[in-house]
Protein backbone atom coordinates (compact mmCIF):
# COMPACT_ATOMS: atom_id res chain seq x y z
CA UNK A 1 0.00 0.00 0.00
CA UNK A 2 1.33 3.39 -0.97
CA UNK A 3 0.47 6.19 1.38
CA UNK A 4 3.06 8.76 0.28
CA UNK A 5 1.36 12.14 0.03
CA UNK A 6 3.24 13.11 -3.14
CA UNK A 7 2.29 9.94 -4.98
CA UNK A 8 -1.34 10.34 -3.97
CA UNK A 9 -1.38 13.87 -5.29
CA UNK A 10 -0.13 12.79 -8.74
CA UNK A 11 -1.85 9.46 -9.03
CA UNK A 12 -5.52 10.35 -9.42
CA UNK A 13 -5.16 13.03 -12.10
CA UNK A 14 -2.88 10.68 -14.03
CA UNK A 15 -5.30 7.80 -13.71
CA UNK A 16 -8.13 10.07 -14.74
CA UNK A 17 -6.27 11.05 -17.89
CA UNK A 18 -5.38 7.47 -18.78
CA UNK A 19 -8.48 5.59 -17.73
CA UNK A 20 -11.43 7.95 -18.08
CA UNK A 21 -11.95 7.48 -21.81
CA UNK A 22 -11.36 3.72 -21.61
CA UNK A 23 -13.95 3.32 -18.86
CA UNK A 24 -16.54 5.53 -20.51
CA UNK A 25 -16.09 3.70 -23.84
CA UNK A 26 -16.97 0.36 -22.27
CA UNK A 27 -19.96 1.87 -20.48
CA UNK A 28 -21.18 3.80 -23.54
CA UNK A 29 -21.25 0.54 -25.38
CA UNK A 30 -23.25 -1.14 -22.64
CA UNK A 31 -25.70 1.68 -21.98
CA UNK A 32 -26.14 2.73 -25.59
CA UNK A 33 -26.12 6.18 -27.10
CA UNK A 34 -29.47 7.00 -25.54
CA UNK A 35 -27.96 6.91 -22.05
CA UNK A 36 -24.57 8.35 -22.85
CA UNK A 37 -24.71 10.77 -19.88
CA UNK A 38 -25.39 7.95 -17.42
CA UNK A 39 -22.18 6.25 -18.52
CA UNK A 40 -20.23 9.47 -17.96
CA UNK A 41 -21.82 10.03 -14.56
CA UNK A 42 -20.84 6.55 -13.42
CA UNK A 43 -17.19 7.10 -14.35
CA UNK A 44 -17.05 10.56 -12.75
CA UNK A 45 -18.71 9.11 -9.70
CA UNK A 46 -16.14 6.31 -9.59
CA UNK A 47 -13.30 8.82 -9.51
CA UNK A 48 -15.08 10.83 -6.82
CA UNK A 49 -15.46 7.67 -4.73
CA UNK A 50 -11.79 6.87 -5.29
CA UNK A 51 -10.58 10.25 -4.14
CA UNK A 52 -12.67 10.08 -0.95
CA UNK A 53 -11.87 6.44 -0.23
CA UNK A 54 -8.15 6.58 -0.99
CA UNK A 55 -7.61 9.55 1.29
CA UNK A 56 -9.26 7.64 4.14
CA UNK A 57 -7.94 4.12 3.49
CA UNK A 58 -4.81 4.59 1.46
CA UNK A 59 -4.16 3.77 -2.16
CA UNK A 60 -5.15 0.19 -3.04
CA UNK A 61 -2.68 -2.39 -4.30
CA UNK A 62 -3.94 -2.17 -7.86
CA UNK A 63 -5.61 1.24 -8.36
CA UNK A 64 -6.76 0.56 -11.92
CA UNK A 65 -8.43 -2.73 -11.03
CA UNK A 66 -10.04 -0.96 -8.07
CA UNK A 67 -11.50 1.68 -10.37
CA UNK A 68 -12.78 -0.92 -12.84
CA UNK A 69 -14.47 -2.93 -10.09
CA UNK A 70 -16.16 0.09 -8.57
CA UNK A 71 -17.32 1.30 -11.99
CA UNK A 72 -18.63 -2.16 -12.79
CA UNK A 73 -20.63 -2.36 -9.55
CA UNK A 74 -22.06 1.10 -10.03
CA UNK A 75 -23.00 0.24 -13.62
CA UNK A 76 -24.66 -2.99 -12.52
CA UNK A 77 -26.78 -1.18 -9.92
CA UNK A 78 -27.70 1.44 -12.44
CA UNK A 79 -28.72 -1.16 -15.05
CA UNK A 80 -31.01 -2.83 -12.54
CA UNK A 81 -32.57 0.50 -11.78
CA UNK A 82 -32.98 1.34 -15.47
CA UNK A 83 -34.64 -2.00 -16.11
CA UNK A 84 -37.14 -1.38 -13.33
CA UNK A 85 -38.01 2.04 -14.69
CA UNK A 86 -38.27 0.91 -18.28
CA UNK A 87 -40.27 -2.18 -17.44
CA UNK A 88 -42.67 -0.02 -15.54
CA UNK A 89 -43.18 2.21 -18.56
CA UNK A 90 -43.66 -0.53 -21.10
CA UNK A 91 -43.49 -4.29 -21.40
CA UNK A 92 -39.88 -4.50 -22.36
CA UNK A 93 -38.21 -7.66 -23.58
CA UNK A 94 -37.54 -10.10 -20.78
CA UNK A 95 -33.97 -11.00 -21.81
CA UNK A 96 -32.93 -7.44 -21.11
CA UNK A 97 -32.87 -8.15 -17.36
CA UNK A 98 -29.67 -9.56 -16.03
CA UNK A 99 -27.81 -9.71 -19.30
CA UNK A 100 -24.84 -7.68 -20.27
CA UNK A 101 -22.82 -8.10 -17.10
CA UNK A 102 -20.12 -9.66 -19.27
CA UNK A 103 -20.24 -6.53 -21.42
CA UNK A 104 -18.85 -4.70 -18.43
CA UNK A 105 -15.51 -6.47 -18.38
CA UNK A 106 -12.65 -4.00 -18.57
CA UNK A 107 -10.27 -6.22 -20.50
CA UNK A 108 -7.78 -4.76 -22.91
CA UNK A 109 -9.57 -6.22 -25.91
CA UNK A 110 -12.99 -5.11 -24.74
CA UNK A 111 -11.76 -1.61 -24.02
CA UNK A 112 -10.21 -1.15 -27.46
CA UNK A 113 -13.24 -2.68 -29.21
CA UNK A 114 -15.49 -0.31 -27.28
CA UNK A 115 -13.34 2.69 -28.09
CA UNK A 116 -13.36 1.75 -31.75
CA UNK A 117 -17.14 1.37 -31.70
CA UNK A 118 -17.43 4.79 -30.09
CA UNK A 119 -15.24 6.41 -32.73
CA UNK A 120 -17.66 5.20 -35.35
CA UNK A 121 -20.65 6.35 -33.31
CA UNK A 122 -19.26 9.86 -32.83
CA UNK A 123 -18.28 10.21 -36.48
CA UNK A 124 -21.87 10.57 -37.52
CA UNK A 125 -22.35 12.09 -40.97
CA UNK A 126 -25.35 13.99 -39.57
CA UNK A 127 -23.16 16.06 -37.25
CA UNK A 128 -21.23 19.04 -38.59
CA UNK A 129 -17.44 18.62 -38.81
CA UNK A 130 -16.67 21.20 -36.07
CA UNK A 131 -19.22 19.65 -33.74
CA UNK A 132 -17.79 16.23 -34.49
CA UNK A 133 -14.33 17.30 -33.38
CA UNK A 134 -15.73 18.83 -30.19
CA UNK A 135 -17.69 15.67 -29.52
CA UNK A 136 -14.67 13.49 -30.27
CA UNK A 137 -12.57 15.53 -27.85
CA UNK A 138 -15.16 15.28 -25.13
CA UNK A 139 -16.50 11.76 -25.62
CA UNK A 140 -13.45 9.90 -26.96
CA UNK A 141 -10.66 11.82 -25.27
CA UNK A 142 -12.38 12.93 -22.09
CA UNK A 143 -11.43 16.62 -22.50
CA UNK A 144 -13.29 19.19 -20.43
CA UNK A 145 -15.39 21.88 -22.08
CA UNK A 146 -12.83 24.45 -20.91
CA UNK A 147 -9.94 22.72 -22.65
CA UNK A 148 -11.96 22.37 -25.85
CA UNK A 149 -12.98 26.03 -25.73
CA UNK A 150 -9.33 26.94 -25.23
CA UNK A 151 -8.28 24.90 -28.25
CA UNK A 152 -10.89 26.54 -30.48
CA UNK A 153 -10.42 30.02 -28.97
CA UNK A 154 -14.17 30.00 -28.39
CA UNK A 155 -16.40 30.89 -25.47
CA UNK A 156 -17.24 28.03 -23.13
CA UNK A 157 -20.93 28.72 -23.75
CA UNK A 158 -20.53 28.33 -27.51
CA UNK A 159 -18.81 24.98 -27.11
CA UNK A 160 -21.41 23.83 -24.60
CA UNK A 161 -24.23 24.60 -27.04
CA UNK A 162 -22.40 22.94 -29.89
CA UNK A 163 -21.88 19.83 -27.78
CA UNK A 164 -25.49 19.75 -26.66
CA UNK A 165 -26.71 19.79 -30.25
CA UNK A 166 -24.22 17.12 -31.26
CA UNK A 167 -25.21 14.92 -28.33
CA UNK A 168 -28.88 15.28 -29.21
CA UNK A 169 -28.03 14.12 -32.73
CA UNK A 170 -26.06 11.20 -31.32
CA UNK A 171 -29.03 10.11 -29.22
CA UNK A 172 -31.40 10.33 -32.18
CA UNK A 173 -29.08 8.26 -34.35
CA UNK A 174 -30.01 4.61 -34.41
CA UNK A 175 -26.38 3.59 -34.85
CA UNK A 176 -25.77 0.35 -32.96
CA UNK A 177 -22.53 0.59 -31.04
CA UNK A 178 -22.77 -2.90 -29.60
CA UNK A 179 -21.92 -4.63 -32.84
CA UNK A 180 -19.69 -3.04 -35.40
CA UNK A 181 -20.48 -4.57 -38.77
CA UNK A 182 -18.31 -4.36 -41.83
CA UNK A 183 -20.91 -2.45 -43.82
CA UNK A 184 -21.31 0.18 -41.09
CA UNK A 185 -17.56 0.57 -40.92
CA UNK A 186 -17.30 1.03 -44.67
CA UNK A 187 -20.07 3.59 -44.63
CA UNK A 188 -18.45 5.73 -41.93
CA UNK A 189 -14.76 5.16 -42.52
CA UNK A 190 -14.31 8.34 -44.59
CA UNK A 191 -15.97 10.45 -41.90
CA UNK A 192 -13.90 8.80 -39.18
CA UNK A 193 -10.61 9.50 -40.97
CA UNK A 194 -11.68 13.04 -41.75
CA UNK A 195 -12.57 13.72 -38.11
CA UNK A 196 -9.23 12.38 -36.89
CA UNK A 197 -7.48 14.45 -39.57
CA UNK A 198 -9.27 17.58 -38.38
CA UNK A 199 -8.62 16.69 -34.74
CA UNK A 200 -4.91 16.44 -35.43
CA UNK A 201 -4.88 19.66 -37.43
CA UNK A 202 -6.69 21.43 -34.62
CA UNK A 203 -3.65 20.61 -32.49
CA UNK A 204 -0.97 21.02 -35.11
CA UNK A 205 -2.17 24.33 -36.50
CA UNK A 206 -3.64 25.37 -33.19
CA UNK A 207 -4.73 28.93 -32.71
CA UNK A 208 -3.76 28.84 -29.05
CA UNK A 209 -0.20 29.32 -27.94
CA UNK A 210 -0.56 26.70 -25.23
CA UNK A 211 1.97 24.08 -26.24
CA UNK A 212 0.54 21.49 -23.88
CA UNK A 213 -2.96 21.73 -25.33
CA UNK A 214 -1.63 21.48 -28.87
CA UNK A 215 0.42 18.44 -28.11
CA UNK A 216 -2.39 16.66 -26.34
CA UNK A 217 -4.78 17.14 -29.25
CA UNK A 218 -2.20 15.63 -31.61
CA UNK A 219 -1.42 12.73 -29.30
CA UNK A 220 -5.11 11.91 -28.88
CA UNK A 221 -5.57 11.85 -32.66
CA UNK A 222 -2.61 9.47 -32.90
CA UNK A 223 -3.98 7.27 -30.12
CA UNK A 224 -7.32 6.97 -31.92
CA UNK A 225 -5.87 6.25 -35.37
CA UNK A 226 -3.63 3.61 -33.79
CA UNK A 227 -6.80 1.89 -32.57
CA UNK A 228 -7.97 1.79 -36.19
CA UNK A 229 -4.75 0.28 -37.52
CA UNK A 230 -4.71 -2.34 -34.77
CA UNK A 231 -8.09 -3.76 -35.80
CA UNK A 232 -8.25 -5.95 -38.90
CA UNK A 233 -11.57 -4.43 -40.02
CA UNK A 234 -10.28 -0.87 -39.97
CA UNK A 235 -6.62 -1.35 -40.84
CA UNK A 236 -6.96 0.14 -44.32
CA UNK A 237 -4.28 1.72 -46.55
CA UNK A 238 -5.87 5.12 -45.94
CA UNK A 239 -5.74 4.69 -42.16
CA UNK A 240 -2.05 3.79 -42.43
CA UNK A 241 -1.40 6.79 -44.66
CA UNK A 242 -3.08 9.07 -42.15
CA UNK A 243 -1.07 7.58 -39.29
CA UNK A 244 2.13 8.07 -41.30
CA UNK A 245 1.15 11.72 -41.82
CA UNK A 246 0.54 12.18 -38.08
CA UNK A 247 3.90 10.60 -37.22
CA UNK A 248 5.81 12.82 -39.66
CA UNK A 249 4.03 15.98 -38.55
CA UNK A 250 4.32 15.35 -34.84
CA UNK A 251 8.02 14.54 -35.16
CA UNK A 252 8.46 18.31 -35.53
CA UNK A 253 5.98 19.29 -32.85
CA UNK A 254 8.59 20.33 -30.27
CA UNK A 255 10.50 22.40 -32.80
CA UNK A 256 7.56 24.40 -34.12
CA UNK A 257 6.87 26.65 -31.16
CA UNK A 258 9.38 28.29 -28.86
CA UNK A 259 8.98 28.85 -25.14
CA UNK A 260 7.28 32.17 -25.73
CA UNK A 261 4.59 30.48 -27.78
CA UNK A 262 5.85 31.93 -31.06
CA UNK A 263 5.70 29.83 -34.20
CA UNK A 264 9.05 28.94 -35.71
CA UNK A 265 9.22 28.60 -39.47
CA UNK A 266 10.34 25.33 -40.99
CA UNK A 267 13.73 26.68 -42.10
CA UNK A 268 14.55 28.07 -38.67
CA UNK A 269 13.60 24.99 -36.68
CA UNK A 270 16.24 23.27 -34.60
CA UNK A 271 16.53 19.90 -36.31
CA UNK A 272 17.92 18.34 -33.16
CA UNK A 273 14.43 18.75 -31.71
CA UNK A 274 12.87 16.65 -34.45
CA UNK A 275 11.89 13.25 -33.13
CA UNK A 276 13.72 10.63 -35.17
CA UNK A 277 11.80 7.69 -33.70
CA UNK A 278 8.57 9.26 -34.94
CA UNK A 279 9.86 9.85 -38.46
CA UNK A 280 10.93 6.22 -38.58
CA UNK A 281 7.47 5.15 -37.48
CA UNK A 282 6.12 7.42 -40.20
CA UNK A 283 8.29 5.63 -42.75
CA UNK A 284 6.97 2.31 -41.58
CA UNK A 285 3.29 3.31 -41.86
CA UNK A 286 3.87 5.04 -45.20
CA UNK A 287 5.12 1.73 -46.58
CA UNK A 288 2.19 -0.09 -44.94
CA UNK A 289 -0.13 2.36 -46.70
CA UNK A 290 1.12 1.03 -50.04
CA UNK A 291 -0.83 -2.21 -49.78
CA UNK A 292 -3.08 -2.06 -52.77
CA UNK A 293 -3.38 0.45 -55.52
CA UNK A 294 -4.79 3.37 -53.64
CA UNK A 295 -3.54 6.95 -53.79
CA UNK A 296 -5.69 8.99 -51.44
CA UNK A 297 -5.30 12.54 -50.24
CA UNK A 298 -3.75 11.11 -47.07
CA UNK A 299 -1.20 9.14 -49.07
CA UNK A 300 -0.10 12.27 -50.91
CA UNK A 301 0.02 14.41 -47.79
CA UNK A 302 2.00 11.74 -45.95
CA UNK A 303 4.42 11.53 -48.86
CA UNK A 304 4.87 15.31 -48.81
CA UNK A 305 5.44 15.21 -45.05
CA UNK A 306 8.05 12.51 -45.64
CA UNK A 307 10.12 14.88 -47.78
CA UNK A 308 9.86 17.58 -45.14
CA UNK A 309 11.45 15.27 -42.59
CA UNK A 310 14.24 14.31 -44.99
CA UNK A 311 16.76 17.11 -45.00
CA UNK A 312 19.17 16.04 -47.73
CA UNK A 313 17.90 15.25 -51.17
CA UNK A 314 18.66 17.37 -54.19
CA UNK A 315 15.35 16.57 -55.86
CA UNK A 316 13.31 17.10 -52.72
CA UNK A 317 11.26 20.08 -53.94
CA UNK A 318 10.78 18.48 -57.33
CA UNK A 319 9.21 15.48 -55.59
CA UNK A 320 7.09 17.71 -53.37
CA UNK A 321 5.85 19.72 -56.36
CA UNK A 322 4.82 16.57 -58.21
CA UNK A 323 2.92 15.32 -55.16
CA UNK A 324 1.12 18.66 -54.84
CA UNK A 325 0.25 18.51 -58.53
CA UNK A 326 -1.55 15.24 -57.83
CA UNK A 327 -3.06 16.51 -54.59
CA UNK A 328 -4.75 19.56 -56.14
CA UNK A 329 -6.40 17.23 -58.66
CA UNK A 330 -7.93 15.17 -55.82
CA UNK A 331 -8.72 18.14 -53.60
CA UNK A 332 -8.58 21.75 -54.75
CA UNK A 333 -8.37 23.19 -51.24
CA UNK A 334 -6.92 26.70 -50.81
CA UNK A 335 -4.18 25.30 -48.55
CA UNK A 336 -3.14 22.70 -51.14
CA UNK A 337 -3.14 25.29 -53.94
CA UNK A 338 -0.99 27.74 -51.98
CA UNK A 339 1.42 25.07 -50.75
CA UNK A 340 1.80 23.83 -54.30
CA UNK A 341 2.91 27.30 -55.36
CA UNK A 342 5.42 27.42 -52.51
CA UNK A 343 6.95 24.21 -53.90
CA UNK A 344 6.79 25.69 -57.39
CA UNK A 345 8.74 28.72 -56.18
CA UNK A 346 11.43 26.41 -54.78
CA UNK A 347 11.71 24.61 -58.14
CA UNK A 348 11.10 27.33 -60.74
CA UNK A 349 11.85 30.54 -58.85
CA UNK A 350 9.76 33.30 -57.32
CA UNK A 351 8.66 35.23 -60.44
CA UNK A 352 6.59 32.45 -62.03
CA UNK A 353 5.26 31.58 -58.56
CA UNK A 354 4.01 35.17 -58.06
CA UNK A 355 2.19 35.01 -61.40
CA UNK A 356 0.55 31.69 -60.42
CA UNK A 357 -0.46 32.99 -57.00
CA UNK A 358 -2.04 36.20 -58.30
CA UNK A 359 -4.14 34.12 -60.69
CA UNK A 360 -5.78 32.51 -57.64
CA UNK A 361 -6.87 35.95 -56.37
CA UNK A 362 -7.83 34.70 -52.87
CA UNK A 363 -7.72 38.17 -51.37
CA UNK A 364 -9.71 37.17 -48.29
CA UNK A 365 -7.24 34.44 -47.34
CA UNK A 366 -4.43 35.29 -44.91
CA UNK A 367 -2.19 32.52 -46.25
CA UNK A 368 -2.56 33.93 -49.77
CA UNK A 369 -1.09 37.24 -48.60
CA UNK A 370 1.50 35.51 -46.47
CA UNK A 371 2.71 33.59 -49.52
CA UNK A 372 2.85 36.72 -51.67
CA UNK A 373 4.69 38.52 -48.88
CA UNK A 374 7.24 35.73 -48.84
CA UNK A 375 7.57 35.64 -52.64
CA UNK A 376 8.05 39.43 -52.94
CA UNK A 377 10.58 39.64 -50.08
CA UNK A 378 13.71 39.52 -52.24
CA UNK A 379 12.56 41.58 -55.22
CA UNK A 380 10.03 44.07 -53.88
CA UNK A 381 10.17 44.54 -50.09
CA UNK A 382 7.57 47.33 -50.09
CA UNK A 383 5.07 45.07 -51.84
CA UNK A 384 5.99 42.27 -49.42
CA UNK A 385 5.14 44.51 -46.44
CA UNK A 386 1.76 45.39 -48.01
CA UNK A 387 0.88 41.70 -48.25
CA UNK A 388 2.16 40.83 -44.79
CA UNK A 389 0.05 43.66 -43.37
CA UNK A 390 -3.03 42.25 -45.07
CA UNK A 391 -2.22 38.78 -43.75
CA UNK A 392 -1.97 40.15 -40.19
CA UNK A 393 -5.41 41.75 -40.56
CA UNK A 394 -6.94 38.52 -41.85
CA UNK A 395 -5.43 35.91 -39.54
CA UNK A 396 -7.05 35.03 -36.24
CA UNK A 397 -4.00 33.31 -34.83
CA UNK A 398 -1.94 35.39 -32.44
CA UNK A 399 1.13 33.21 -32.97
CA UNK A 400 0.89 33.84 -36.70
CA UNK A 401 0.45 37.58 -36.18
CA UNK A 402 3.66 37.62 -34.15
CA UNK A 403 5.57 35.69 -36.81
CA UNK A 404 4.35 38.02 -39.55
CA UNK A 405 5.22 41.12 -37.55
CA UNK A 406 8.73 39.76 -37.18
CA UNK A 407 8.98 39.33 -40.95
CA UNK A 408 7.92 42.92 -41.46
CA UNK A 409 10.47 44.14 -38.92
CA UNK A 410 13.21 42.30 -40.75
CA UNK A 411 12.11 43.74 -44.08
CA UNK A 412 12.22 47.26 -42.60
CA UNK A 413 15.69 46.60 -41.18
CA UNK A 414 16.97 45.60 -44.61
CA UNK A 415 15.55 48.63 -46.36
CA UNK A 416 14.55 51.48 -44.07
CA UNK A 417 11.67 53.50 -45.48
CA UNK B 1 4.36 4.12 -66.10
CA UNK B 2 5.72 0.60 -66.24
CA UNK B 3 5.99 -1.77 -63.32
CA UNK B 4 9.26 -3.33 -62.31
CA UNK B 5 9.94 -6.15 -59.90
CA UNK B 6 13.06 -5.68 -57.82
CA UNK B 7 14.28 -9.11 -56.84
CA UNK B 8 16.68 -9.19 -53.93
CA UNK B 9 19.44 -11.74 -53.95
CA UNK B 10 21.72 -12.62 -51.07
CA UNK B 11 24.78 -14.77 -50.86
CA UNK B 12 25.24 -15.25 -47.14
CA UNK B 13 22.70 -17.30 -45.28
CA UNK B 14 23.52 -15.47 -42.05
CA UNK B 15 22.27 -12.17 -43.49
CA UNK B 16 18.83 -13.57 -44.26
CA UNK B 17 17.82 -12.64 -40.70
CA UNK B 18 18.23 -8.87 -40.79
CA UNK B 19 19.14 -6.87 -37.71
CA UNK B 20 16.74 -4.15 -36.53
CA UNK B 21 19.09 -1.55 -38.05
CA UNK B 22 18.98 -3.30 -41.40
CA UNK B 23 15.19 -3.47 -41.29
CA UNK B 24 15.12 0.23 -40.46
CA UNK B 25 17.38 1.10 -43.39
CA UNK B 26 15.28 -0.98 -45.71
CA UNK B 27 12.07 0.69 -44.51
CA UNK B 28 13.61 4.11 -45.02
CA UNK B 29 14.54 3.17 -48.57
CA UNK B 30 11.03 1.84 -49.24
CA UNK B 31 9.51 4.99 -47.73
CA UNK B 32 11.50 7.20 -50.09
CA UNK B 33 10.03 5.27 -53.02
CA UNK B 34 6.55 5.42 -51.52
CA UNK B 35 7.01 9.16 -51.04
CA UNK B 36 7.66 9.54 -54.76
CA UNK B 37 4.44 7.64 -55.33
CA UNK B 38 6.37 4.92 -57.12
CA UNK B 39 5.77 1.97 -54.81
CA UNK B 40 3.24 -0.47 -56.26
CA UNK B 41 3.60 -3.34 -53.82
CA UNK B 42 5.83 -3.39 -50.78
CA UNK B 43 6.37 -7.06 -51.55
CA UNK B 44 7.56 -9.67 -49.13
CA UNK B 45 10.61 -11.21 -47.64
CA UNK B 46 11.02 -14.85 -48.53
CA UNK B 47 11.96 -17.34 -45.85
CA UNK B 48 15.49 -18.64 -46.04
CA UNK B 49 14.92 -21.56 -43.70
CA UNK B 50 11.52 -22.91 -44.62
CA UNK B 51 12.22 -23.66 -48.29
CA UNK B 52 12.33 -26.51 -50.74
CA UNK B 53 13.24 -26.87 -54.37
CA UNK B 54 10.89 -29.01 -56.38
CA UNK B 55 12.59 -30.49 -59.41
CA UNK B 56 11.14 -32.22 -62.40
CA UNK B 57 10.05 -35.74 -61.49
CA UNK B 58 9.18 -34.66 -57.96
CA UNK B 59 12.75 -34.74 -56.75
CA UNK B 60 12.70 -32.45 -53.78
CA UNK B 61 15.78 -30.92 -52.19
CA UNK B 62 16.19 -28.99 -48.98
CA UNK B 63 16.36 -25.27 -49.62
CA UNK B 64 18.33 -23.87 -52.51
CA UNK B 65 21.38 -22.95 -50.50
CA UNK B 66 23.36 -26.10 -50.62
CA UNK B 67 23.37 -26.04 -54.39
CA UNK B 68 23.61 -22.42 -55.48
CA UNK B 69 25.55 -19.49 -54.08
CA UNK B 70 22.79 -16.91 -54.37
CA UNK B 71 19.26 -17.14 -53.16
CA UNK B 72 16.25 -14.86 -53.48
CA UNK B 73 15.49 -13.11 -50.20
CA UNK B 74 12.53 -11.00 -51.23
CA UNK B 75 10.90 -8.73 -53.78
CA UNK B 76 9.30 -5.31 -54.19
CA UNK B 77 7.29 -3.90 -57.10
CA UNK B 78 7.73 -0.29 -58.15
CA UNK B 79 6.47 1.85 -61.02
CA UNK B 80 8.66 4.16 -63.09
CA UNK B 81 8.74 5.54 -66.63
CA UNK B 82 11.88 3.68 -67.67
CA UNK B 83 14.07 0.75 -66.71
CA UNK B 84 16.93 3.17 -66.02
CA UNK B 85 14.83 5.05 -63.50
CA UNK B 86 13.96 1.79 -61.76
CA UNK B 87 17.67 0.93 -61.67
CA UNK B 88 18.43 4.32 -60.11
CA UNK B 89 15.94 3.66 -57.31
CA UNK B 90 17.36 0.18 -56.77
CA UNK B 91 20.89 1.57 -56.41
CA UNK B 92 20.00 3.27 -53.14
CA UNK B 93 18.96 0.02 -51.44
CA UNK B 94 21.09 -0.97 -48.43
CA UNK B 95 21.41 -4.59 -49.59
CA UNK B 96 24.77 -3.82 -51.23
CA UNK B 97 26.29 -3.19 -47.81
CA UNK B 98 25.89 -6.87 -47.01
CA UNK B 99 27.02 -8.19 -50.35
CA UNK B 100 23.59 -8.72 -51.87
CA UNK B 101 22.38 -7.74 -55.31
CA UNK B 102 19.15 -6.67 -56.97
CA UNK B 103 17.70 -7.89 -60.21
CA UNK B 104 15.38 -5.38 -61.90
CA UNK B 105 12.80 -6.90 -64.24
CA UNK B 106 9.85 -5.32 -65.98
CA UNK B 107 6.54 -6.91 -65.04
CA UNK B 108 5.03 -8.14 -68.29
CA UNK B 109 1.30 -7.61 -68.42
CA UNK B 110 -1.00 -9.18 -70.90
CA UNK B 111 -3.03 -6.02 -71.41
CA UNK B 112 -0.84 -3.07 -70.80
CA UNK B 113 -2.90 -0.05 -71.83
CA UNK B 114 -0.33 2.28 -70.42
CA UNK B 115 2.11 2.05 -73.28
PDB file of C-alpha atoms in Angstrom, chain A residues 280 283-284 286-288 290-292 295 300 303 306-307 319 323 326, chain B residues 3 24 27-28 30-32 34-42 79:
ATOM      1  CA  UNK A 280      10.934   6.223 -38.580  1.00  0.00           C
ATOM      2  CA  UNK A 283       8.293   5.635 -42.754  1.00  0.00           C
ATOM      3  CA  UNK A 284       6.968   2.308 -41.583  1.00  0.00           C
ATOM      4  CA  UNK A 286       3.874   5.037 -45.197  1.00  0.00           C
ATOM      5  CA  UNK A 287       5.120   1.730 -46.582  1.00  0.00           C
ATOM      6  CA  UNK A 288       2.194  -0.087 -44.939  1.00  0.00           C
ATOM      7  CA  UNK A 290       1.118   1.032 -50.037  1.00  0.00           C
ATOM      8  CA  UNK A 291      -0.829  -2.207 -49.780  1.00  0.00           C
ATOM      9  CA  UNK A 292      -3.084  -2.063 -52.766  1.00  0.00           C
ATOM     10  CA  UNK A 295      -3.545   6.951 -53.794  1.00  0.00           C
ATOM     11  CA  UNK A 300      -0.102  12.268 -50.915  1.00  0.00           C
ATOM     12  CA  UNK A 303       4.416  11.530 -48.860  1.00  0.00           C
ATOM     13  CA  UNK A 306       8.046  12.512 -45.638  1.00  0.00           C
ATOM     14  CA  UNK A 307      10.117  14.876 -47.782  1.00  0.00           C
ATOM     15  CA  UNK A 319       9.210  15.479 -55.587  1.00  0.00           C
ATOM     16  CA  UNK A 323       2.924  15.321 -55.164  1.00  0.00           C
ATOM     17  CA  UNK A 326      -1.547  15.244 -57.828  1.00  0.00           C
TER      18      UNK A 326
ATOM     19  CA  UNK B   3       5.989  -1.775 -63.321  1.00  0.00           C
ATOM     20  CA  UNK B  24      15.121   0.234 -40.462  1.00  0.00           C
ATOM     21  CA  UNK B  27      12.068   0.688 -44.513  1.00  0.00           C
ATOM     22  CA  UNK B  28      13.612   4.107 -45.022  1.00  0.00           C
ATOM     23  CA  UNK B  30      11.035   1.840 -49.237  1.00  0.00           C
ATOM     24  CA  UNK B  31       9.506   4.985 -47.734  1.00  0.00           C
ATOM     25  CA  UNK B  32      11.503   7.199 -50.091  1.00  0.00           C
ATOM     26  CA  UNK B  34       6.549   5.420 -51.522  1.00  0.00           C
ATOM     27  CA  UNK B  35       7.008   9.159 -51.043  1.00  0.00           C
ATOM     28  CA  UNK B  36       7.657   9.539 -54.762  1.00  0.00           C
ATOM     29  CA  UNK B  37       4.439   7.644 -55.331  1.00  0.00           C
ATOM     30  CA  UNK B  38       6.369   4.925 -57.120  1.00  0.00           C
ATOM     31  CA  UNK B  39       5.775   1.973 -54.805  1.00  0.00           C
ATOM     32  CA  UNK B  40       3.242  -0.469 -56.263  1.00  0.00           C
ATOM     33  CA  UNK B  41       3.602  -3.342 -53.817  1.00  0.00           C
ATOM     34  CA  UNK B  42       5.834  -3.394 -50.781  1.00  0.00           C
ATOM     35  CA  UNK B  79       6.470   1.849 -61.021  1.00  0.00           C
TER      36      UNK B  79
END
